[in-house]
Short mmCIF file of C-alpha atoms and ligand atoms in Angstrom, two decimals:
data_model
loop_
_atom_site.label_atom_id
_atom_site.label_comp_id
_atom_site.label_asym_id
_atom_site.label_seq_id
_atom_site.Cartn_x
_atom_site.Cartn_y
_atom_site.Cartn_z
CA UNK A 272 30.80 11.70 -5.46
CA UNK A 273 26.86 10.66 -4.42
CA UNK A 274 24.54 11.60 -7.30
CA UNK A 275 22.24 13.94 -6.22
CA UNK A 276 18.22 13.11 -6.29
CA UNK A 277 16.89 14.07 -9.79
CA UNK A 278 15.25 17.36 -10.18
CA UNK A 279 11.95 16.23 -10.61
CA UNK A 280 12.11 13.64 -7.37
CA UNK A 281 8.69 13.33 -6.09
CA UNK A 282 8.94 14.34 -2.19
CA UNK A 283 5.71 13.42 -0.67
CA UNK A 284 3.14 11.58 1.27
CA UNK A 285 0.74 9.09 1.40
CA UNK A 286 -2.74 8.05 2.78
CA UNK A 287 -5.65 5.75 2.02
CA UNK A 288 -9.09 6.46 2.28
CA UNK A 289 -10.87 4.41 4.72
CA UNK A 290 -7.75 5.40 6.93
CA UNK A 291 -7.70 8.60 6.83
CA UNK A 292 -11.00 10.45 5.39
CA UNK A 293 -13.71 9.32 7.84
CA UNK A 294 -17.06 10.76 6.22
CA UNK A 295 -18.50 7.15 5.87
CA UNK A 296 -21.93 7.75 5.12
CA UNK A 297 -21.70 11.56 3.90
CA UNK A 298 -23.21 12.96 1.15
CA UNK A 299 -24.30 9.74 -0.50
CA UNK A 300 -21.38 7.87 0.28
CA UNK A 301 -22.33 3.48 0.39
CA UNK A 302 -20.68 1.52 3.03
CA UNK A 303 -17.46 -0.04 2.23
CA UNK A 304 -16.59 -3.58 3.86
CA UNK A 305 -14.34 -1.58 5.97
CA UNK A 306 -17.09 0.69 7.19
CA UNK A 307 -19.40 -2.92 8.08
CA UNK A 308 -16.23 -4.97 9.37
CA UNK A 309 -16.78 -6.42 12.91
CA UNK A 310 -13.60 -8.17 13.57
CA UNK A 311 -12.10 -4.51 14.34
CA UNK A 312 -9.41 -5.97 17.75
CA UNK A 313 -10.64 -4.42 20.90
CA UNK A 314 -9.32 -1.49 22.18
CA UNK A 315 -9.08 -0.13 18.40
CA UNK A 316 -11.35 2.47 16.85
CA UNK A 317 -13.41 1.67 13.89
CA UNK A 318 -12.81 3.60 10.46
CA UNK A 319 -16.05 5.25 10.82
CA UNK A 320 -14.53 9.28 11.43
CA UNK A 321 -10.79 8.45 11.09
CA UNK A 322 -8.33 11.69 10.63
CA UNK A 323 -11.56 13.64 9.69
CA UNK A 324 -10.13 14.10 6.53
CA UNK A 325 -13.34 14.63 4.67
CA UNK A 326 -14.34 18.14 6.55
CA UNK A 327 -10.33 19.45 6.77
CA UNK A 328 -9.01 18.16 3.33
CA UNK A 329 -8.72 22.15 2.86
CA UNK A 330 -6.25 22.36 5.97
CA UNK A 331 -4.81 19.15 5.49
CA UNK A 332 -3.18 20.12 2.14
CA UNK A 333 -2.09 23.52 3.54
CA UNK A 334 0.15 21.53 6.02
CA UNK A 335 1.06 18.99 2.89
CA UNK A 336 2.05 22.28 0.95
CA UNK A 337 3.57 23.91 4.02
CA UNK A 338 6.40 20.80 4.19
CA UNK A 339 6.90 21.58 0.22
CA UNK A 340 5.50 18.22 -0.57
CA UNK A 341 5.61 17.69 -4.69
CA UNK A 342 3.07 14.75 -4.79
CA UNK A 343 0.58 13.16 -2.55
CA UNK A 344 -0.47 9.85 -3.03
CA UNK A 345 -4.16 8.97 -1.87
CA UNK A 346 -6.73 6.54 -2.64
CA UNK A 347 -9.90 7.05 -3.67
CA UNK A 348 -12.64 5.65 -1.98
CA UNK A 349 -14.48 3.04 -4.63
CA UNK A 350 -18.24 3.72 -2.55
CA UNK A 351 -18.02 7.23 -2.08
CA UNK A 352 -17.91 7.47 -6.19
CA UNK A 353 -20.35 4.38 -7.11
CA UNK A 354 -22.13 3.58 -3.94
CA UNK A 355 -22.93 0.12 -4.88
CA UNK A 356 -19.62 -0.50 -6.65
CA UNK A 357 -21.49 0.28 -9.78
CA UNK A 358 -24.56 2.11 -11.64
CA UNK A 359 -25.23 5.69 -10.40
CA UNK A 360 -22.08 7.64 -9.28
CA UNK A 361 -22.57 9.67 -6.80
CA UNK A 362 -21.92 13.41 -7.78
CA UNK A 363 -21.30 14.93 -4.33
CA UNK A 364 -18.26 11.98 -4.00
CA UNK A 365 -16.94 13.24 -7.36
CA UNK A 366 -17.00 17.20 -6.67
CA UNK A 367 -15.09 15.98 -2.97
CA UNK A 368 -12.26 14.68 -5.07
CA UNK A 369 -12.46 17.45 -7.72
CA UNK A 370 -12.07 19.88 -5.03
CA UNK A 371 -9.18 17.94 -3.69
CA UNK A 372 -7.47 17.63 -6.59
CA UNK A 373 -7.65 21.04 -7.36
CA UNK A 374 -6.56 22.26 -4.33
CA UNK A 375 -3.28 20.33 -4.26
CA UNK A 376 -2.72 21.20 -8.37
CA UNK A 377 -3.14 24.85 -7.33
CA UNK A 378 -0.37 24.37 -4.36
CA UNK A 379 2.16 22.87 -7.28
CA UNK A 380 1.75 18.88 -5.88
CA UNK A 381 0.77 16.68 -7.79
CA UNK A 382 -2.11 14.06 -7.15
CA UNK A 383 -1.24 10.10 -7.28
CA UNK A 384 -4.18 8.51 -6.93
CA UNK A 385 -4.55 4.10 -5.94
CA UNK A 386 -7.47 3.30 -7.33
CA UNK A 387 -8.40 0.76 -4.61
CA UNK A 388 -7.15 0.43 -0.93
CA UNK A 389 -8.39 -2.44 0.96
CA UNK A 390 -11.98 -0.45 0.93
CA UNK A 391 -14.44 -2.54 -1.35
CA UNK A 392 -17.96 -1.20 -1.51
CA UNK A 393 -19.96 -3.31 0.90
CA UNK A 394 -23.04 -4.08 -1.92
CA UNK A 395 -20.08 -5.94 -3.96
CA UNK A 396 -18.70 -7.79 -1.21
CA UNK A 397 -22.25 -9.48 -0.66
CA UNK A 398 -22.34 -10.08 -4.12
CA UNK A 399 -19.18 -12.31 -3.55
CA UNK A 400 -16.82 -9.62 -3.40
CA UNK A 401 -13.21 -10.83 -4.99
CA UNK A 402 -14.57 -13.87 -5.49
CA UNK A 403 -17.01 -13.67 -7.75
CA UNK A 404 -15.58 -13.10 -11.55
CA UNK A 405 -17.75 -10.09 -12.12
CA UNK A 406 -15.86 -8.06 -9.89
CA UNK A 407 -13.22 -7.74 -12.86
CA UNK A 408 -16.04 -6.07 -14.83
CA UNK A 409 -17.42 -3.62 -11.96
CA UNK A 410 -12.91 -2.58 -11.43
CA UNK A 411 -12.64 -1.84 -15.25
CA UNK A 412 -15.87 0.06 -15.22
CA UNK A 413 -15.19 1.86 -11.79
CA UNK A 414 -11.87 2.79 -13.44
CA UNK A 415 -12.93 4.15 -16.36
CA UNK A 416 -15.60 6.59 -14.31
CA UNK A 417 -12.03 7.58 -12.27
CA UNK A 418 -10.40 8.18 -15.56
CA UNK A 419 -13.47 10.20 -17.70
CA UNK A 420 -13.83 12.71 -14.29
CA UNK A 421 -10.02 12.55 -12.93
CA UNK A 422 -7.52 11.84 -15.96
CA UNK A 423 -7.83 15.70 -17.30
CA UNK A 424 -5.60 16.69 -14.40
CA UNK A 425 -4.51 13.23 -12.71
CA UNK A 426 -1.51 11.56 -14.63
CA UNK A 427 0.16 9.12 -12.26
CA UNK A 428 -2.32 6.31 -11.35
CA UNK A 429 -1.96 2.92 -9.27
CA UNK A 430 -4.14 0.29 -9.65
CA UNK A 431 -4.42 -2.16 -6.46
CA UNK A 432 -2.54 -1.44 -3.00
CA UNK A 433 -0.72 -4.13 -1.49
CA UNK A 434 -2.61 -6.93 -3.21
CA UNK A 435 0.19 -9.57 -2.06
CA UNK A 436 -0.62 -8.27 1.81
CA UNK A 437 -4.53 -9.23 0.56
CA UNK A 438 -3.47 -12.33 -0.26
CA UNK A 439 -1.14 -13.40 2.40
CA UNK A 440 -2.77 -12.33 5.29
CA UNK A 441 -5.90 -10.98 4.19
CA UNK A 442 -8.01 -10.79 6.75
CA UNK A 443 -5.40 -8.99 9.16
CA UNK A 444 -6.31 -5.79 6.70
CA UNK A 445 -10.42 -6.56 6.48
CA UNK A 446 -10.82 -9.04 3.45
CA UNK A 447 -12.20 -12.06 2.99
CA UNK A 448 -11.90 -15.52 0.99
CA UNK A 449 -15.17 -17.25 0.87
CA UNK A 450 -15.66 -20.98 2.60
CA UNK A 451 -12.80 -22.66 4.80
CA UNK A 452 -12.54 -25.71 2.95
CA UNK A 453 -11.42 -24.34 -0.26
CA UNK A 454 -9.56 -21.78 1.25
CA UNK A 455 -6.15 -21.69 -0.51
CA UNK A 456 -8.02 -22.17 -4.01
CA UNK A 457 -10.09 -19.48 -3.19
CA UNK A 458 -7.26 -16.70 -1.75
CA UNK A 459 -5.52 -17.59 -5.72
CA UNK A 460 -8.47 -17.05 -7.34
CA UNK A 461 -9.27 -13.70 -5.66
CA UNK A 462 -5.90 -12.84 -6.73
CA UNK A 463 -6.51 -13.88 -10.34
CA UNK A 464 -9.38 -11.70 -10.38
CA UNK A 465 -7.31 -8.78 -9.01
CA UNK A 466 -5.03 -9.65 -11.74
CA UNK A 467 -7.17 -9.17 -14.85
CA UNK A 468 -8.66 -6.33 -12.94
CA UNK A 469 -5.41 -4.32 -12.58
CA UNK A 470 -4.87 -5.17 -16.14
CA UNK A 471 -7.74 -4.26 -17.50
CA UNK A 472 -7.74 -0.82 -15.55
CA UNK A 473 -4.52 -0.39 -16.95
CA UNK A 474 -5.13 -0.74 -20.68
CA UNK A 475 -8.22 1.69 -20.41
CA UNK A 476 -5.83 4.17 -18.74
CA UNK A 477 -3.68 3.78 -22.04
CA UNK A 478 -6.63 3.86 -24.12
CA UNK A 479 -8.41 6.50 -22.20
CA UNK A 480 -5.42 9.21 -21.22
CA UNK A 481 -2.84 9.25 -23.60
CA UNK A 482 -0.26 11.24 -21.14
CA UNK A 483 -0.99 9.05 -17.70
CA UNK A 484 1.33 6.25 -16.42
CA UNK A 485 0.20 4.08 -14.06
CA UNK A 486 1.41 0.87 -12.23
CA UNK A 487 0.69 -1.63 -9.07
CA UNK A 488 1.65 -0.88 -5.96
CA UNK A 489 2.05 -3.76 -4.16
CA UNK A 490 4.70 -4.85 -1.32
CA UNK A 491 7.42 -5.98 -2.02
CA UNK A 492 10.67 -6.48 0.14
CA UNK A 493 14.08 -8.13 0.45
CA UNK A 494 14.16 -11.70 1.56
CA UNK A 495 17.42 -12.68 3.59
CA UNK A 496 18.41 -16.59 4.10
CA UNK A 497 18.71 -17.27 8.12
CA UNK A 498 22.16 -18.95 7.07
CA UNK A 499 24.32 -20.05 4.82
CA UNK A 500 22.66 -23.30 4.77
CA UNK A 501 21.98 -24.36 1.23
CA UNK A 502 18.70 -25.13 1.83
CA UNK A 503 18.27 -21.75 3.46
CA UNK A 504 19.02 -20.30 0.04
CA UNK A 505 16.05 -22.53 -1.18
CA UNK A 506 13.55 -21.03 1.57
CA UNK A 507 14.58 -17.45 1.05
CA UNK A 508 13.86 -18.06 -3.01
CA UNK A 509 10.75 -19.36 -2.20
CA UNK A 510 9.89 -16.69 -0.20
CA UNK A 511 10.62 -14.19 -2.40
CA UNK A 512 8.92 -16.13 -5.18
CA UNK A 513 5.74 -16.38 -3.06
CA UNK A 514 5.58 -12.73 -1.66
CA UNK A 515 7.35 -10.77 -4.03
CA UNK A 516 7.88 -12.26 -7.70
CA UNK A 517 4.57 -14.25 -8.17
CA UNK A 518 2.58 -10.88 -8.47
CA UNK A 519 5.25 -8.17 -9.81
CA UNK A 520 5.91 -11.66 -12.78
CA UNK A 521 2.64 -11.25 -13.46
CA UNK A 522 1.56 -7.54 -13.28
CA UNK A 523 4.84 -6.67 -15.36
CA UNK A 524 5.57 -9.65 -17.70
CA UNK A 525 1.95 -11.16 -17.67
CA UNK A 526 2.64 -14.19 -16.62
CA UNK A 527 2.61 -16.64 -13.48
CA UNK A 528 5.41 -17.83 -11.49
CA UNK A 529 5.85 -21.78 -11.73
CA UNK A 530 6.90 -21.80 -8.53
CA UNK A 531 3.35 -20.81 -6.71
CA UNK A 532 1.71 -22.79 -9.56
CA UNK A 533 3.14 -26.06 -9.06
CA UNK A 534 2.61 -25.45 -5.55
CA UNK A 535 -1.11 -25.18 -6.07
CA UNK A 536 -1.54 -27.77 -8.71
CA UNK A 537 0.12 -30.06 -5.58
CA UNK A 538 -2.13 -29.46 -3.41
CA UNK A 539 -5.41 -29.56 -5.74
CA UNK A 540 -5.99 -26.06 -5.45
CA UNK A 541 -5.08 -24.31 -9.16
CA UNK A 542 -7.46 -21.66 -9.60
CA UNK A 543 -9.52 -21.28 -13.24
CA UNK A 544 -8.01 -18.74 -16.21
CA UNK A 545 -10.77 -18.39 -18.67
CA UNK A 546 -9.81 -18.48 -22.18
CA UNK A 547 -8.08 -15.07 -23.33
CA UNK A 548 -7.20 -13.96 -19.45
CA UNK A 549 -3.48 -14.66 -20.07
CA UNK A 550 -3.55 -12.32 -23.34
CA UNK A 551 -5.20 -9.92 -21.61
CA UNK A 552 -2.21 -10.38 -18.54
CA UNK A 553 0.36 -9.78 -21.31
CA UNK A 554 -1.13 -6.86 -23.38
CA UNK A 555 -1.45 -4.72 -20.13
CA UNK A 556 2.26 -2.89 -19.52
CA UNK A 557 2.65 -1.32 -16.12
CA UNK A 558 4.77 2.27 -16.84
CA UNK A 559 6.37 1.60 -13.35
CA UNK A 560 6.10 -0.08 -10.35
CA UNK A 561 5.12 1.68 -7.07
CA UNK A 562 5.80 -0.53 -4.45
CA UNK A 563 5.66 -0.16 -0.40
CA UNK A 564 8.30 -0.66 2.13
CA UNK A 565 8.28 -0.99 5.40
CA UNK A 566 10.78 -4.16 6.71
CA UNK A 567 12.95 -7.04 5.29
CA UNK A 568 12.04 -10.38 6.11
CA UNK A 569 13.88 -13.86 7.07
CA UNK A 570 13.74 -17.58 5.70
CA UNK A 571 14.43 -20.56 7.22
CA UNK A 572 14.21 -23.92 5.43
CA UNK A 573 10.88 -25.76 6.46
CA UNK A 574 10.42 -29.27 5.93
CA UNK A 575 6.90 -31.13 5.18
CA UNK A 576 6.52 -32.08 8.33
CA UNK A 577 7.34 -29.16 10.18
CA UNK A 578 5.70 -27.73 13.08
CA UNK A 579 5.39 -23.76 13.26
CA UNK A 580 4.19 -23.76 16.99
CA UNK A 581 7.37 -22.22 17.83
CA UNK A 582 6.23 -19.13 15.30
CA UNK A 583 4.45 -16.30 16.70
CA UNK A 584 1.14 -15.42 14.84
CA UNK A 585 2.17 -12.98 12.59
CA UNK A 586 4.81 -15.48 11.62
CA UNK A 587 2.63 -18.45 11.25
CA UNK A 588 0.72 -15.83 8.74
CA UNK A 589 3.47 -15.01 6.49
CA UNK A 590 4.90 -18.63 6.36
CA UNK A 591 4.33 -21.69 4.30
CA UNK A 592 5.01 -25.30 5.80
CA UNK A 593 7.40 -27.45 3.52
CA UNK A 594 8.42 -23.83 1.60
CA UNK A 595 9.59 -21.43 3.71
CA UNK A 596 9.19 -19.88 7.52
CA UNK A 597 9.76 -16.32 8.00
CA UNK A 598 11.80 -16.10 11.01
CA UNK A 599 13.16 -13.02 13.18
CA UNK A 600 16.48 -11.49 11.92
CA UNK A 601 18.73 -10.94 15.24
CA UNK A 602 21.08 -8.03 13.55
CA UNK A 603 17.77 -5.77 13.20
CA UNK A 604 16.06 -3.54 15.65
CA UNK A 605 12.67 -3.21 16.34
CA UNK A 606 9.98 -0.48 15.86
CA UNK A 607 7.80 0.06 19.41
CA UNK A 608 4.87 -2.26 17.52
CA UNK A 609 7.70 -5.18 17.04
CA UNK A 610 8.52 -4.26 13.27
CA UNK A 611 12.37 -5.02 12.35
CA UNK A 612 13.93 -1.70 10.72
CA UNK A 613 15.98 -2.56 7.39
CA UNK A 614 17.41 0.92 5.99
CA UNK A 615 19.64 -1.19 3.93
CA UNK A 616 17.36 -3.69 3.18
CA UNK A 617 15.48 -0.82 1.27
CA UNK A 618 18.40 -0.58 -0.80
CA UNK A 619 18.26 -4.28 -1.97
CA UNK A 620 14.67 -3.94 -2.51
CA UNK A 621 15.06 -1.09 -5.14
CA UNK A 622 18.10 -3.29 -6.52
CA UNK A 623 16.74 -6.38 -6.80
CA UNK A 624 13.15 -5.33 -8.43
CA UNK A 625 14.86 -2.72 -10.71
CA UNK A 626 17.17 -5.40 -12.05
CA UNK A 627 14.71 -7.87 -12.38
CA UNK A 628 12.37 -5.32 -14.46
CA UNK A 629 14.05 -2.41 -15.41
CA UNK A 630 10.96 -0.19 -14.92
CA UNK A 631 11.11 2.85 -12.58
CA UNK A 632 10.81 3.03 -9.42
CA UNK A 633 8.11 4.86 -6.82
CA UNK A 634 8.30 3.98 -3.32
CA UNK A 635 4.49 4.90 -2.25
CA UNK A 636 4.57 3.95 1.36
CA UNK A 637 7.62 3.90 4.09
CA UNK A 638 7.45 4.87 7.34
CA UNK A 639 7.64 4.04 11.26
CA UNK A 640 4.58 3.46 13.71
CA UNK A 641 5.10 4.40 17.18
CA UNK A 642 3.36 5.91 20.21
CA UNK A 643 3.08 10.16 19.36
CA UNK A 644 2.92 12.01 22.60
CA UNK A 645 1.27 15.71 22.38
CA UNK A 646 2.74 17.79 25.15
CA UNK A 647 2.44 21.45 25.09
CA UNK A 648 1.13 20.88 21.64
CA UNK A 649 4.26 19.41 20.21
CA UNK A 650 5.28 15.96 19.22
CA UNK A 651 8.90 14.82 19.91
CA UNK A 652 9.47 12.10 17.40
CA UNK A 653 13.30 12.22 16.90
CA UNK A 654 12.94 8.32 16.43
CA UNK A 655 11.06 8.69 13.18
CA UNK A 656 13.17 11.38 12.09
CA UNK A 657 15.95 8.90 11.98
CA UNK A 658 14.18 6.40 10.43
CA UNK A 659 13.72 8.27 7.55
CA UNK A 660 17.15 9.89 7.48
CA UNK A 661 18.63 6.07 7.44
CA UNK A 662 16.25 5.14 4.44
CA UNK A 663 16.46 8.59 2.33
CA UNK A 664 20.49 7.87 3.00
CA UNK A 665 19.79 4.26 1.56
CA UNK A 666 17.48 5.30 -1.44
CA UNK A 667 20.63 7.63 -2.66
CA UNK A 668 22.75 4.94 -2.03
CA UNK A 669 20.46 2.97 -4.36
CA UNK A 670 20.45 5.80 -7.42
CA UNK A 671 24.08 5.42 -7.45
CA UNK A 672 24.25 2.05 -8.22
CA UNK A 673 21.39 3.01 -11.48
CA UNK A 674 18.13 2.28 -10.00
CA UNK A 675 15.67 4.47 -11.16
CA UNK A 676 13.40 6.37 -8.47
CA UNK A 677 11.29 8.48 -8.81
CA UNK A 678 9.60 9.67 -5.82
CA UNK A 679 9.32 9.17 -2.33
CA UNK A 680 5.78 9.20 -0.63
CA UNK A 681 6.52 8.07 3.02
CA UNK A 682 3.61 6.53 5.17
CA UNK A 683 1.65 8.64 6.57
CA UNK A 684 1.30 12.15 5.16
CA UNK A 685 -0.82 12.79 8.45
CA UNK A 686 -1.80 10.82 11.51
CA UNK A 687 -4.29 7.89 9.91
CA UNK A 688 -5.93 5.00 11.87
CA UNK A 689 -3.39 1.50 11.25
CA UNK A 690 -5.12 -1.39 9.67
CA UNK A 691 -5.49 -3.37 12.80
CA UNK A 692 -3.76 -1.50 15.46
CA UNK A 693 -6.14 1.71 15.89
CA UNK A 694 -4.81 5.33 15.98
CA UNK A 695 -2.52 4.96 18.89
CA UNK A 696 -0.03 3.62 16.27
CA UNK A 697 0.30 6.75 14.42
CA UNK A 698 3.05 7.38 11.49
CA UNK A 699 2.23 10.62 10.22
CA UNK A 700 4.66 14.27 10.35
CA UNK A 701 1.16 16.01 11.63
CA UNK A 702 -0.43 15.07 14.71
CA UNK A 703 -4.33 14.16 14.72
CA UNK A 704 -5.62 14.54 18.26
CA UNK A 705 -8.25 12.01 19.01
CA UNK A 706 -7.48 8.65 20.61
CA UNK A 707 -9.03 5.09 19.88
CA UNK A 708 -11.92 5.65 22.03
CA UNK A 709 -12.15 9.87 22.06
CA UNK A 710 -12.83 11.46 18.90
CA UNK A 711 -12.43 14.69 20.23
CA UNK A 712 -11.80 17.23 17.49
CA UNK A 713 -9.38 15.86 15.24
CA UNK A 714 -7.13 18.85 15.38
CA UNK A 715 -3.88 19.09 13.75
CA UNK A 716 -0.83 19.42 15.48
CA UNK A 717 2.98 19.70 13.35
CA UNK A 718 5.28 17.13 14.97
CA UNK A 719 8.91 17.63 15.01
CA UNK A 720 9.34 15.75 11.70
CA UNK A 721 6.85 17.89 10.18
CA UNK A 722 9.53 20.60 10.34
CA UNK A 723 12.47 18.16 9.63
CA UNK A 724 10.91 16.99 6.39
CA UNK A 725 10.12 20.49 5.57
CA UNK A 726 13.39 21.50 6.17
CA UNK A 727 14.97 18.29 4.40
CA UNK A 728 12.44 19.02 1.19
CA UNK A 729 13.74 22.50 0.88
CA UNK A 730 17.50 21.72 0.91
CA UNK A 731 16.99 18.93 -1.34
CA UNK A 732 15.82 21.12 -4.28
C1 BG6 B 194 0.53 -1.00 4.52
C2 BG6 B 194 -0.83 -0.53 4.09
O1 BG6 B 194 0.46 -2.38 4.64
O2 BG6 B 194 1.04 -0.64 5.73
C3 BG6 B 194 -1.40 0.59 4.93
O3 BG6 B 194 -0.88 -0.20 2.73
C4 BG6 B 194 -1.02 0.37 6.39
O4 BG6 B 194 -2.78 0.61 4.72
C5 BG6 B 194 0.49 0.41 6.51
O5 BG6 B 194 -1.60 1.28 7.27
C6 BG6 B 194 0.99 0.23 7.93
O6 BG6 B 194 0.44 -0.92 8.50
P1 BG6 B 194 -0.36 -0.88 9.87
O7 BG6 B 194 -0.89 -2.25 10.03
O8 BG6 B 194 0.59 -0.49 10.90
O9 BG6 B 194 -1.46 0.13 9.69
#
């Protein structure tokens, strides 16, 4: 017989701030480079108002506590708390976390906050943003104001979201890399510096709150070879090396990947470690790893001299000529924005990272994008209700073979705005009505999942 999901299993959902809260400039909020992007695609709203979050976080965790969610994981927005990225914090930011925090500890679910989401305070960014070392400094000091006000009543913390989608295809998601020419030196060395930042923010959580646990949450999936080609084997270890291994080696076992480094040093673009950076890599101990999953993903051998015209964008994005070349998987089926659905491929992923670490697990974002229709005020989406139903099936599938989950925090809680595709593609089990180009009121509408995953919590008990 299955094993059951432990007791404690942490049924949830998830959000980010720039996504979901709106509020930009409210009650001494600074800009964030999100709020100041201009390369938002047309026909997509901005991230200015979002869900509305900020003026119904009081409703919004009713309908969270309504579906018997156990945890919500949210980020916190780094320039609503330091405007500037550092000096003053900004007390009306704190006491709008405070009261969200409180709200959902009173309705029994408990707060997992991601320290930073893709939303870097706009004064930093023209300071160099990633780039410049000092940003290590201004994370470990903007994590240790999180921990002094939050860490009393906050004990499950993640550091960096995604910070292997930042540095693949970073400026799909809003973040940039500095000059052209240096390009692939530069995107390493922003990564270094989210490294030492992450690790830093995770020793003062140690130091600073003695019962928290916190981890990365970056996003990691399975990586299939496109044959049985031998060097198809090679591709799909490179791939896996490059967009999976390279940053959990580092955030769990403090060290870098030879792989990517050789790589680098081939093509004259290592990136500098000061003196005492790889100590401080190793001394910081992740308690788990939260990771995000949405797809698998394909390899194909690619030679030196390869040409990816035959790639569409996204592919060219997420592929490296004379290492690998993500290619389309033909037994998979497609989401309505052209995403391949892997249910099994889930299962591999918690496999294959918990047997490569042996930490637990927390999946902290999973979930289907598609066109919501409200008709009569209800939302038929029977298509995402299946999509879950085929991953929850795989995640059991996965704790009887020993991998060690604990929680489930499927993308989106609510209806959010997508990172590049507006609010049209919308992923949450409540229904935000407002389009990309009519705010309207932002009301909240239960889909049809809503009362699935309600249903599904309570049975699961
Ligand atoms: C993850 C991000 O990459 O995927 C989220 O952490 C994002 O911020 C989600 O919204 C879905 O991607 P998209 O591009 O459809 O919004």
């Amino acid at each position: 017989m299955l094993n059951k999901f432990p007791k404690d299993f942490l049924w949830g959902g998830s959000t980010s701030a720039y996504q979901f809260e709106g509020g930009w400039n409210s009650d001494g909020k600074g800009p964030s480079t999100q709020d100041v992007r201009t390369n938002i695609p047309e026909g997509t709203t901005d991230f200015k108002v979002a869900s509305d979050h900020y003026h119904n976080w009081k409703e919004d965790v009713d309908l969270m506590a309504e579906m018997g969610f156990k945890s919500y994981r949210f980020s916190i927005s780094w320039s609503r708390i330091l405007p500037k990225g550092y000096g003053e914090i900004n007390e009306k930011g704190v006491e709008f976390y405070n009261n969200l925090i409180n709200y959902l500890l009173e309705k029994n679910i408990e707060p997992i906050i991601t320290m930073y989401h893709f939303d870097l305070p706009n004064a930093l960014e023209e300071k160099g943003g990633w780039l410049n070392r000092d940003i290590i400094s201004y994370f470990e000091n903007y994590s240790k104001v999180l921990f002094e006000r939050f860490g009393d009543r906050v004990k499950k913390w993640l550091t960096i979201n995604e910070q292997n989608v930042m540095i693949i295809f970073g400026e799909v998601v809003g973040i940039s890399f500095g000059d052209k020419e240096n390009r692939l030196k530069n995107t390493y060395q922003v990564n270094h510096h989210m490294m030492m930042a992450s690790a830093k923010a995770m020793i003062a959580c140690h130091e600073m709150i003695k019962d928290a646990k916190i981890g990365p949450a970056p996003n990691i999936n399975a990586i299939y070879p496109n044959s049985n080609h031998p060097e198809d084997q090679i591709a799909a270890f490179n791939m896996s090396v490059f967009r999976n291994w390279f940053y959990l080696d580092c955030y769990v076992k403090g060290i870098y990947n030879p792989l990517v480094i050789k790589y680098l040093e081939k093509n004259n673009a290592m990136f500098s470690i000061e003196e005492g950076d790889l100590n401080t890599l190793k001394h910081a101990k992740p308690d788990f790893i939260a990771f995000n999953y949405y797809s698998s993903a394909t390899a194909a051998i690619s030679q030196e001299d390869d040409d990816f015209n035959e790639l569409t964008n996204q592919q060219k994005l997420r592929s490296i000529v004379g290492v690998y070349k993500q290619i389309k998987n033909p037994n998979l089926q497609k989401t309505e924005f052209g995403w391949e659905i892997d249910p099994v491929g889930l299962r591999s992923t918690l496999r294959e990272i918990y047997d490569r670490y042996n930490l637990p697990l927390l999946i902290t974002e999973n979930g289907i994008g598609g066109y919501d229709e409200l008709i009569d005020g209800q939302v038929n989406d029977d298509y995402r209700i299946n999509y879950y139903e085929k991953h929850i099936e795989q995640m059991l599938l996965a704790i009887n073979d020993g991998v060690e989950l604990m929680g489930y925090n499927p993308w989106s809680a609510i209806d959010l705005v997508s990172t590049h595709e507006g609010i049209k593609k919308r992923y949450g089990f409540v229904y935000v009505d407002r389009t990309d180009d009519d705010i309207k009121e932002c009301k909240r509408y239960r889909k049809k999942s809503f009362f699935w995953y309600k249903e599904f919590i309570k049975n699961t008990k």
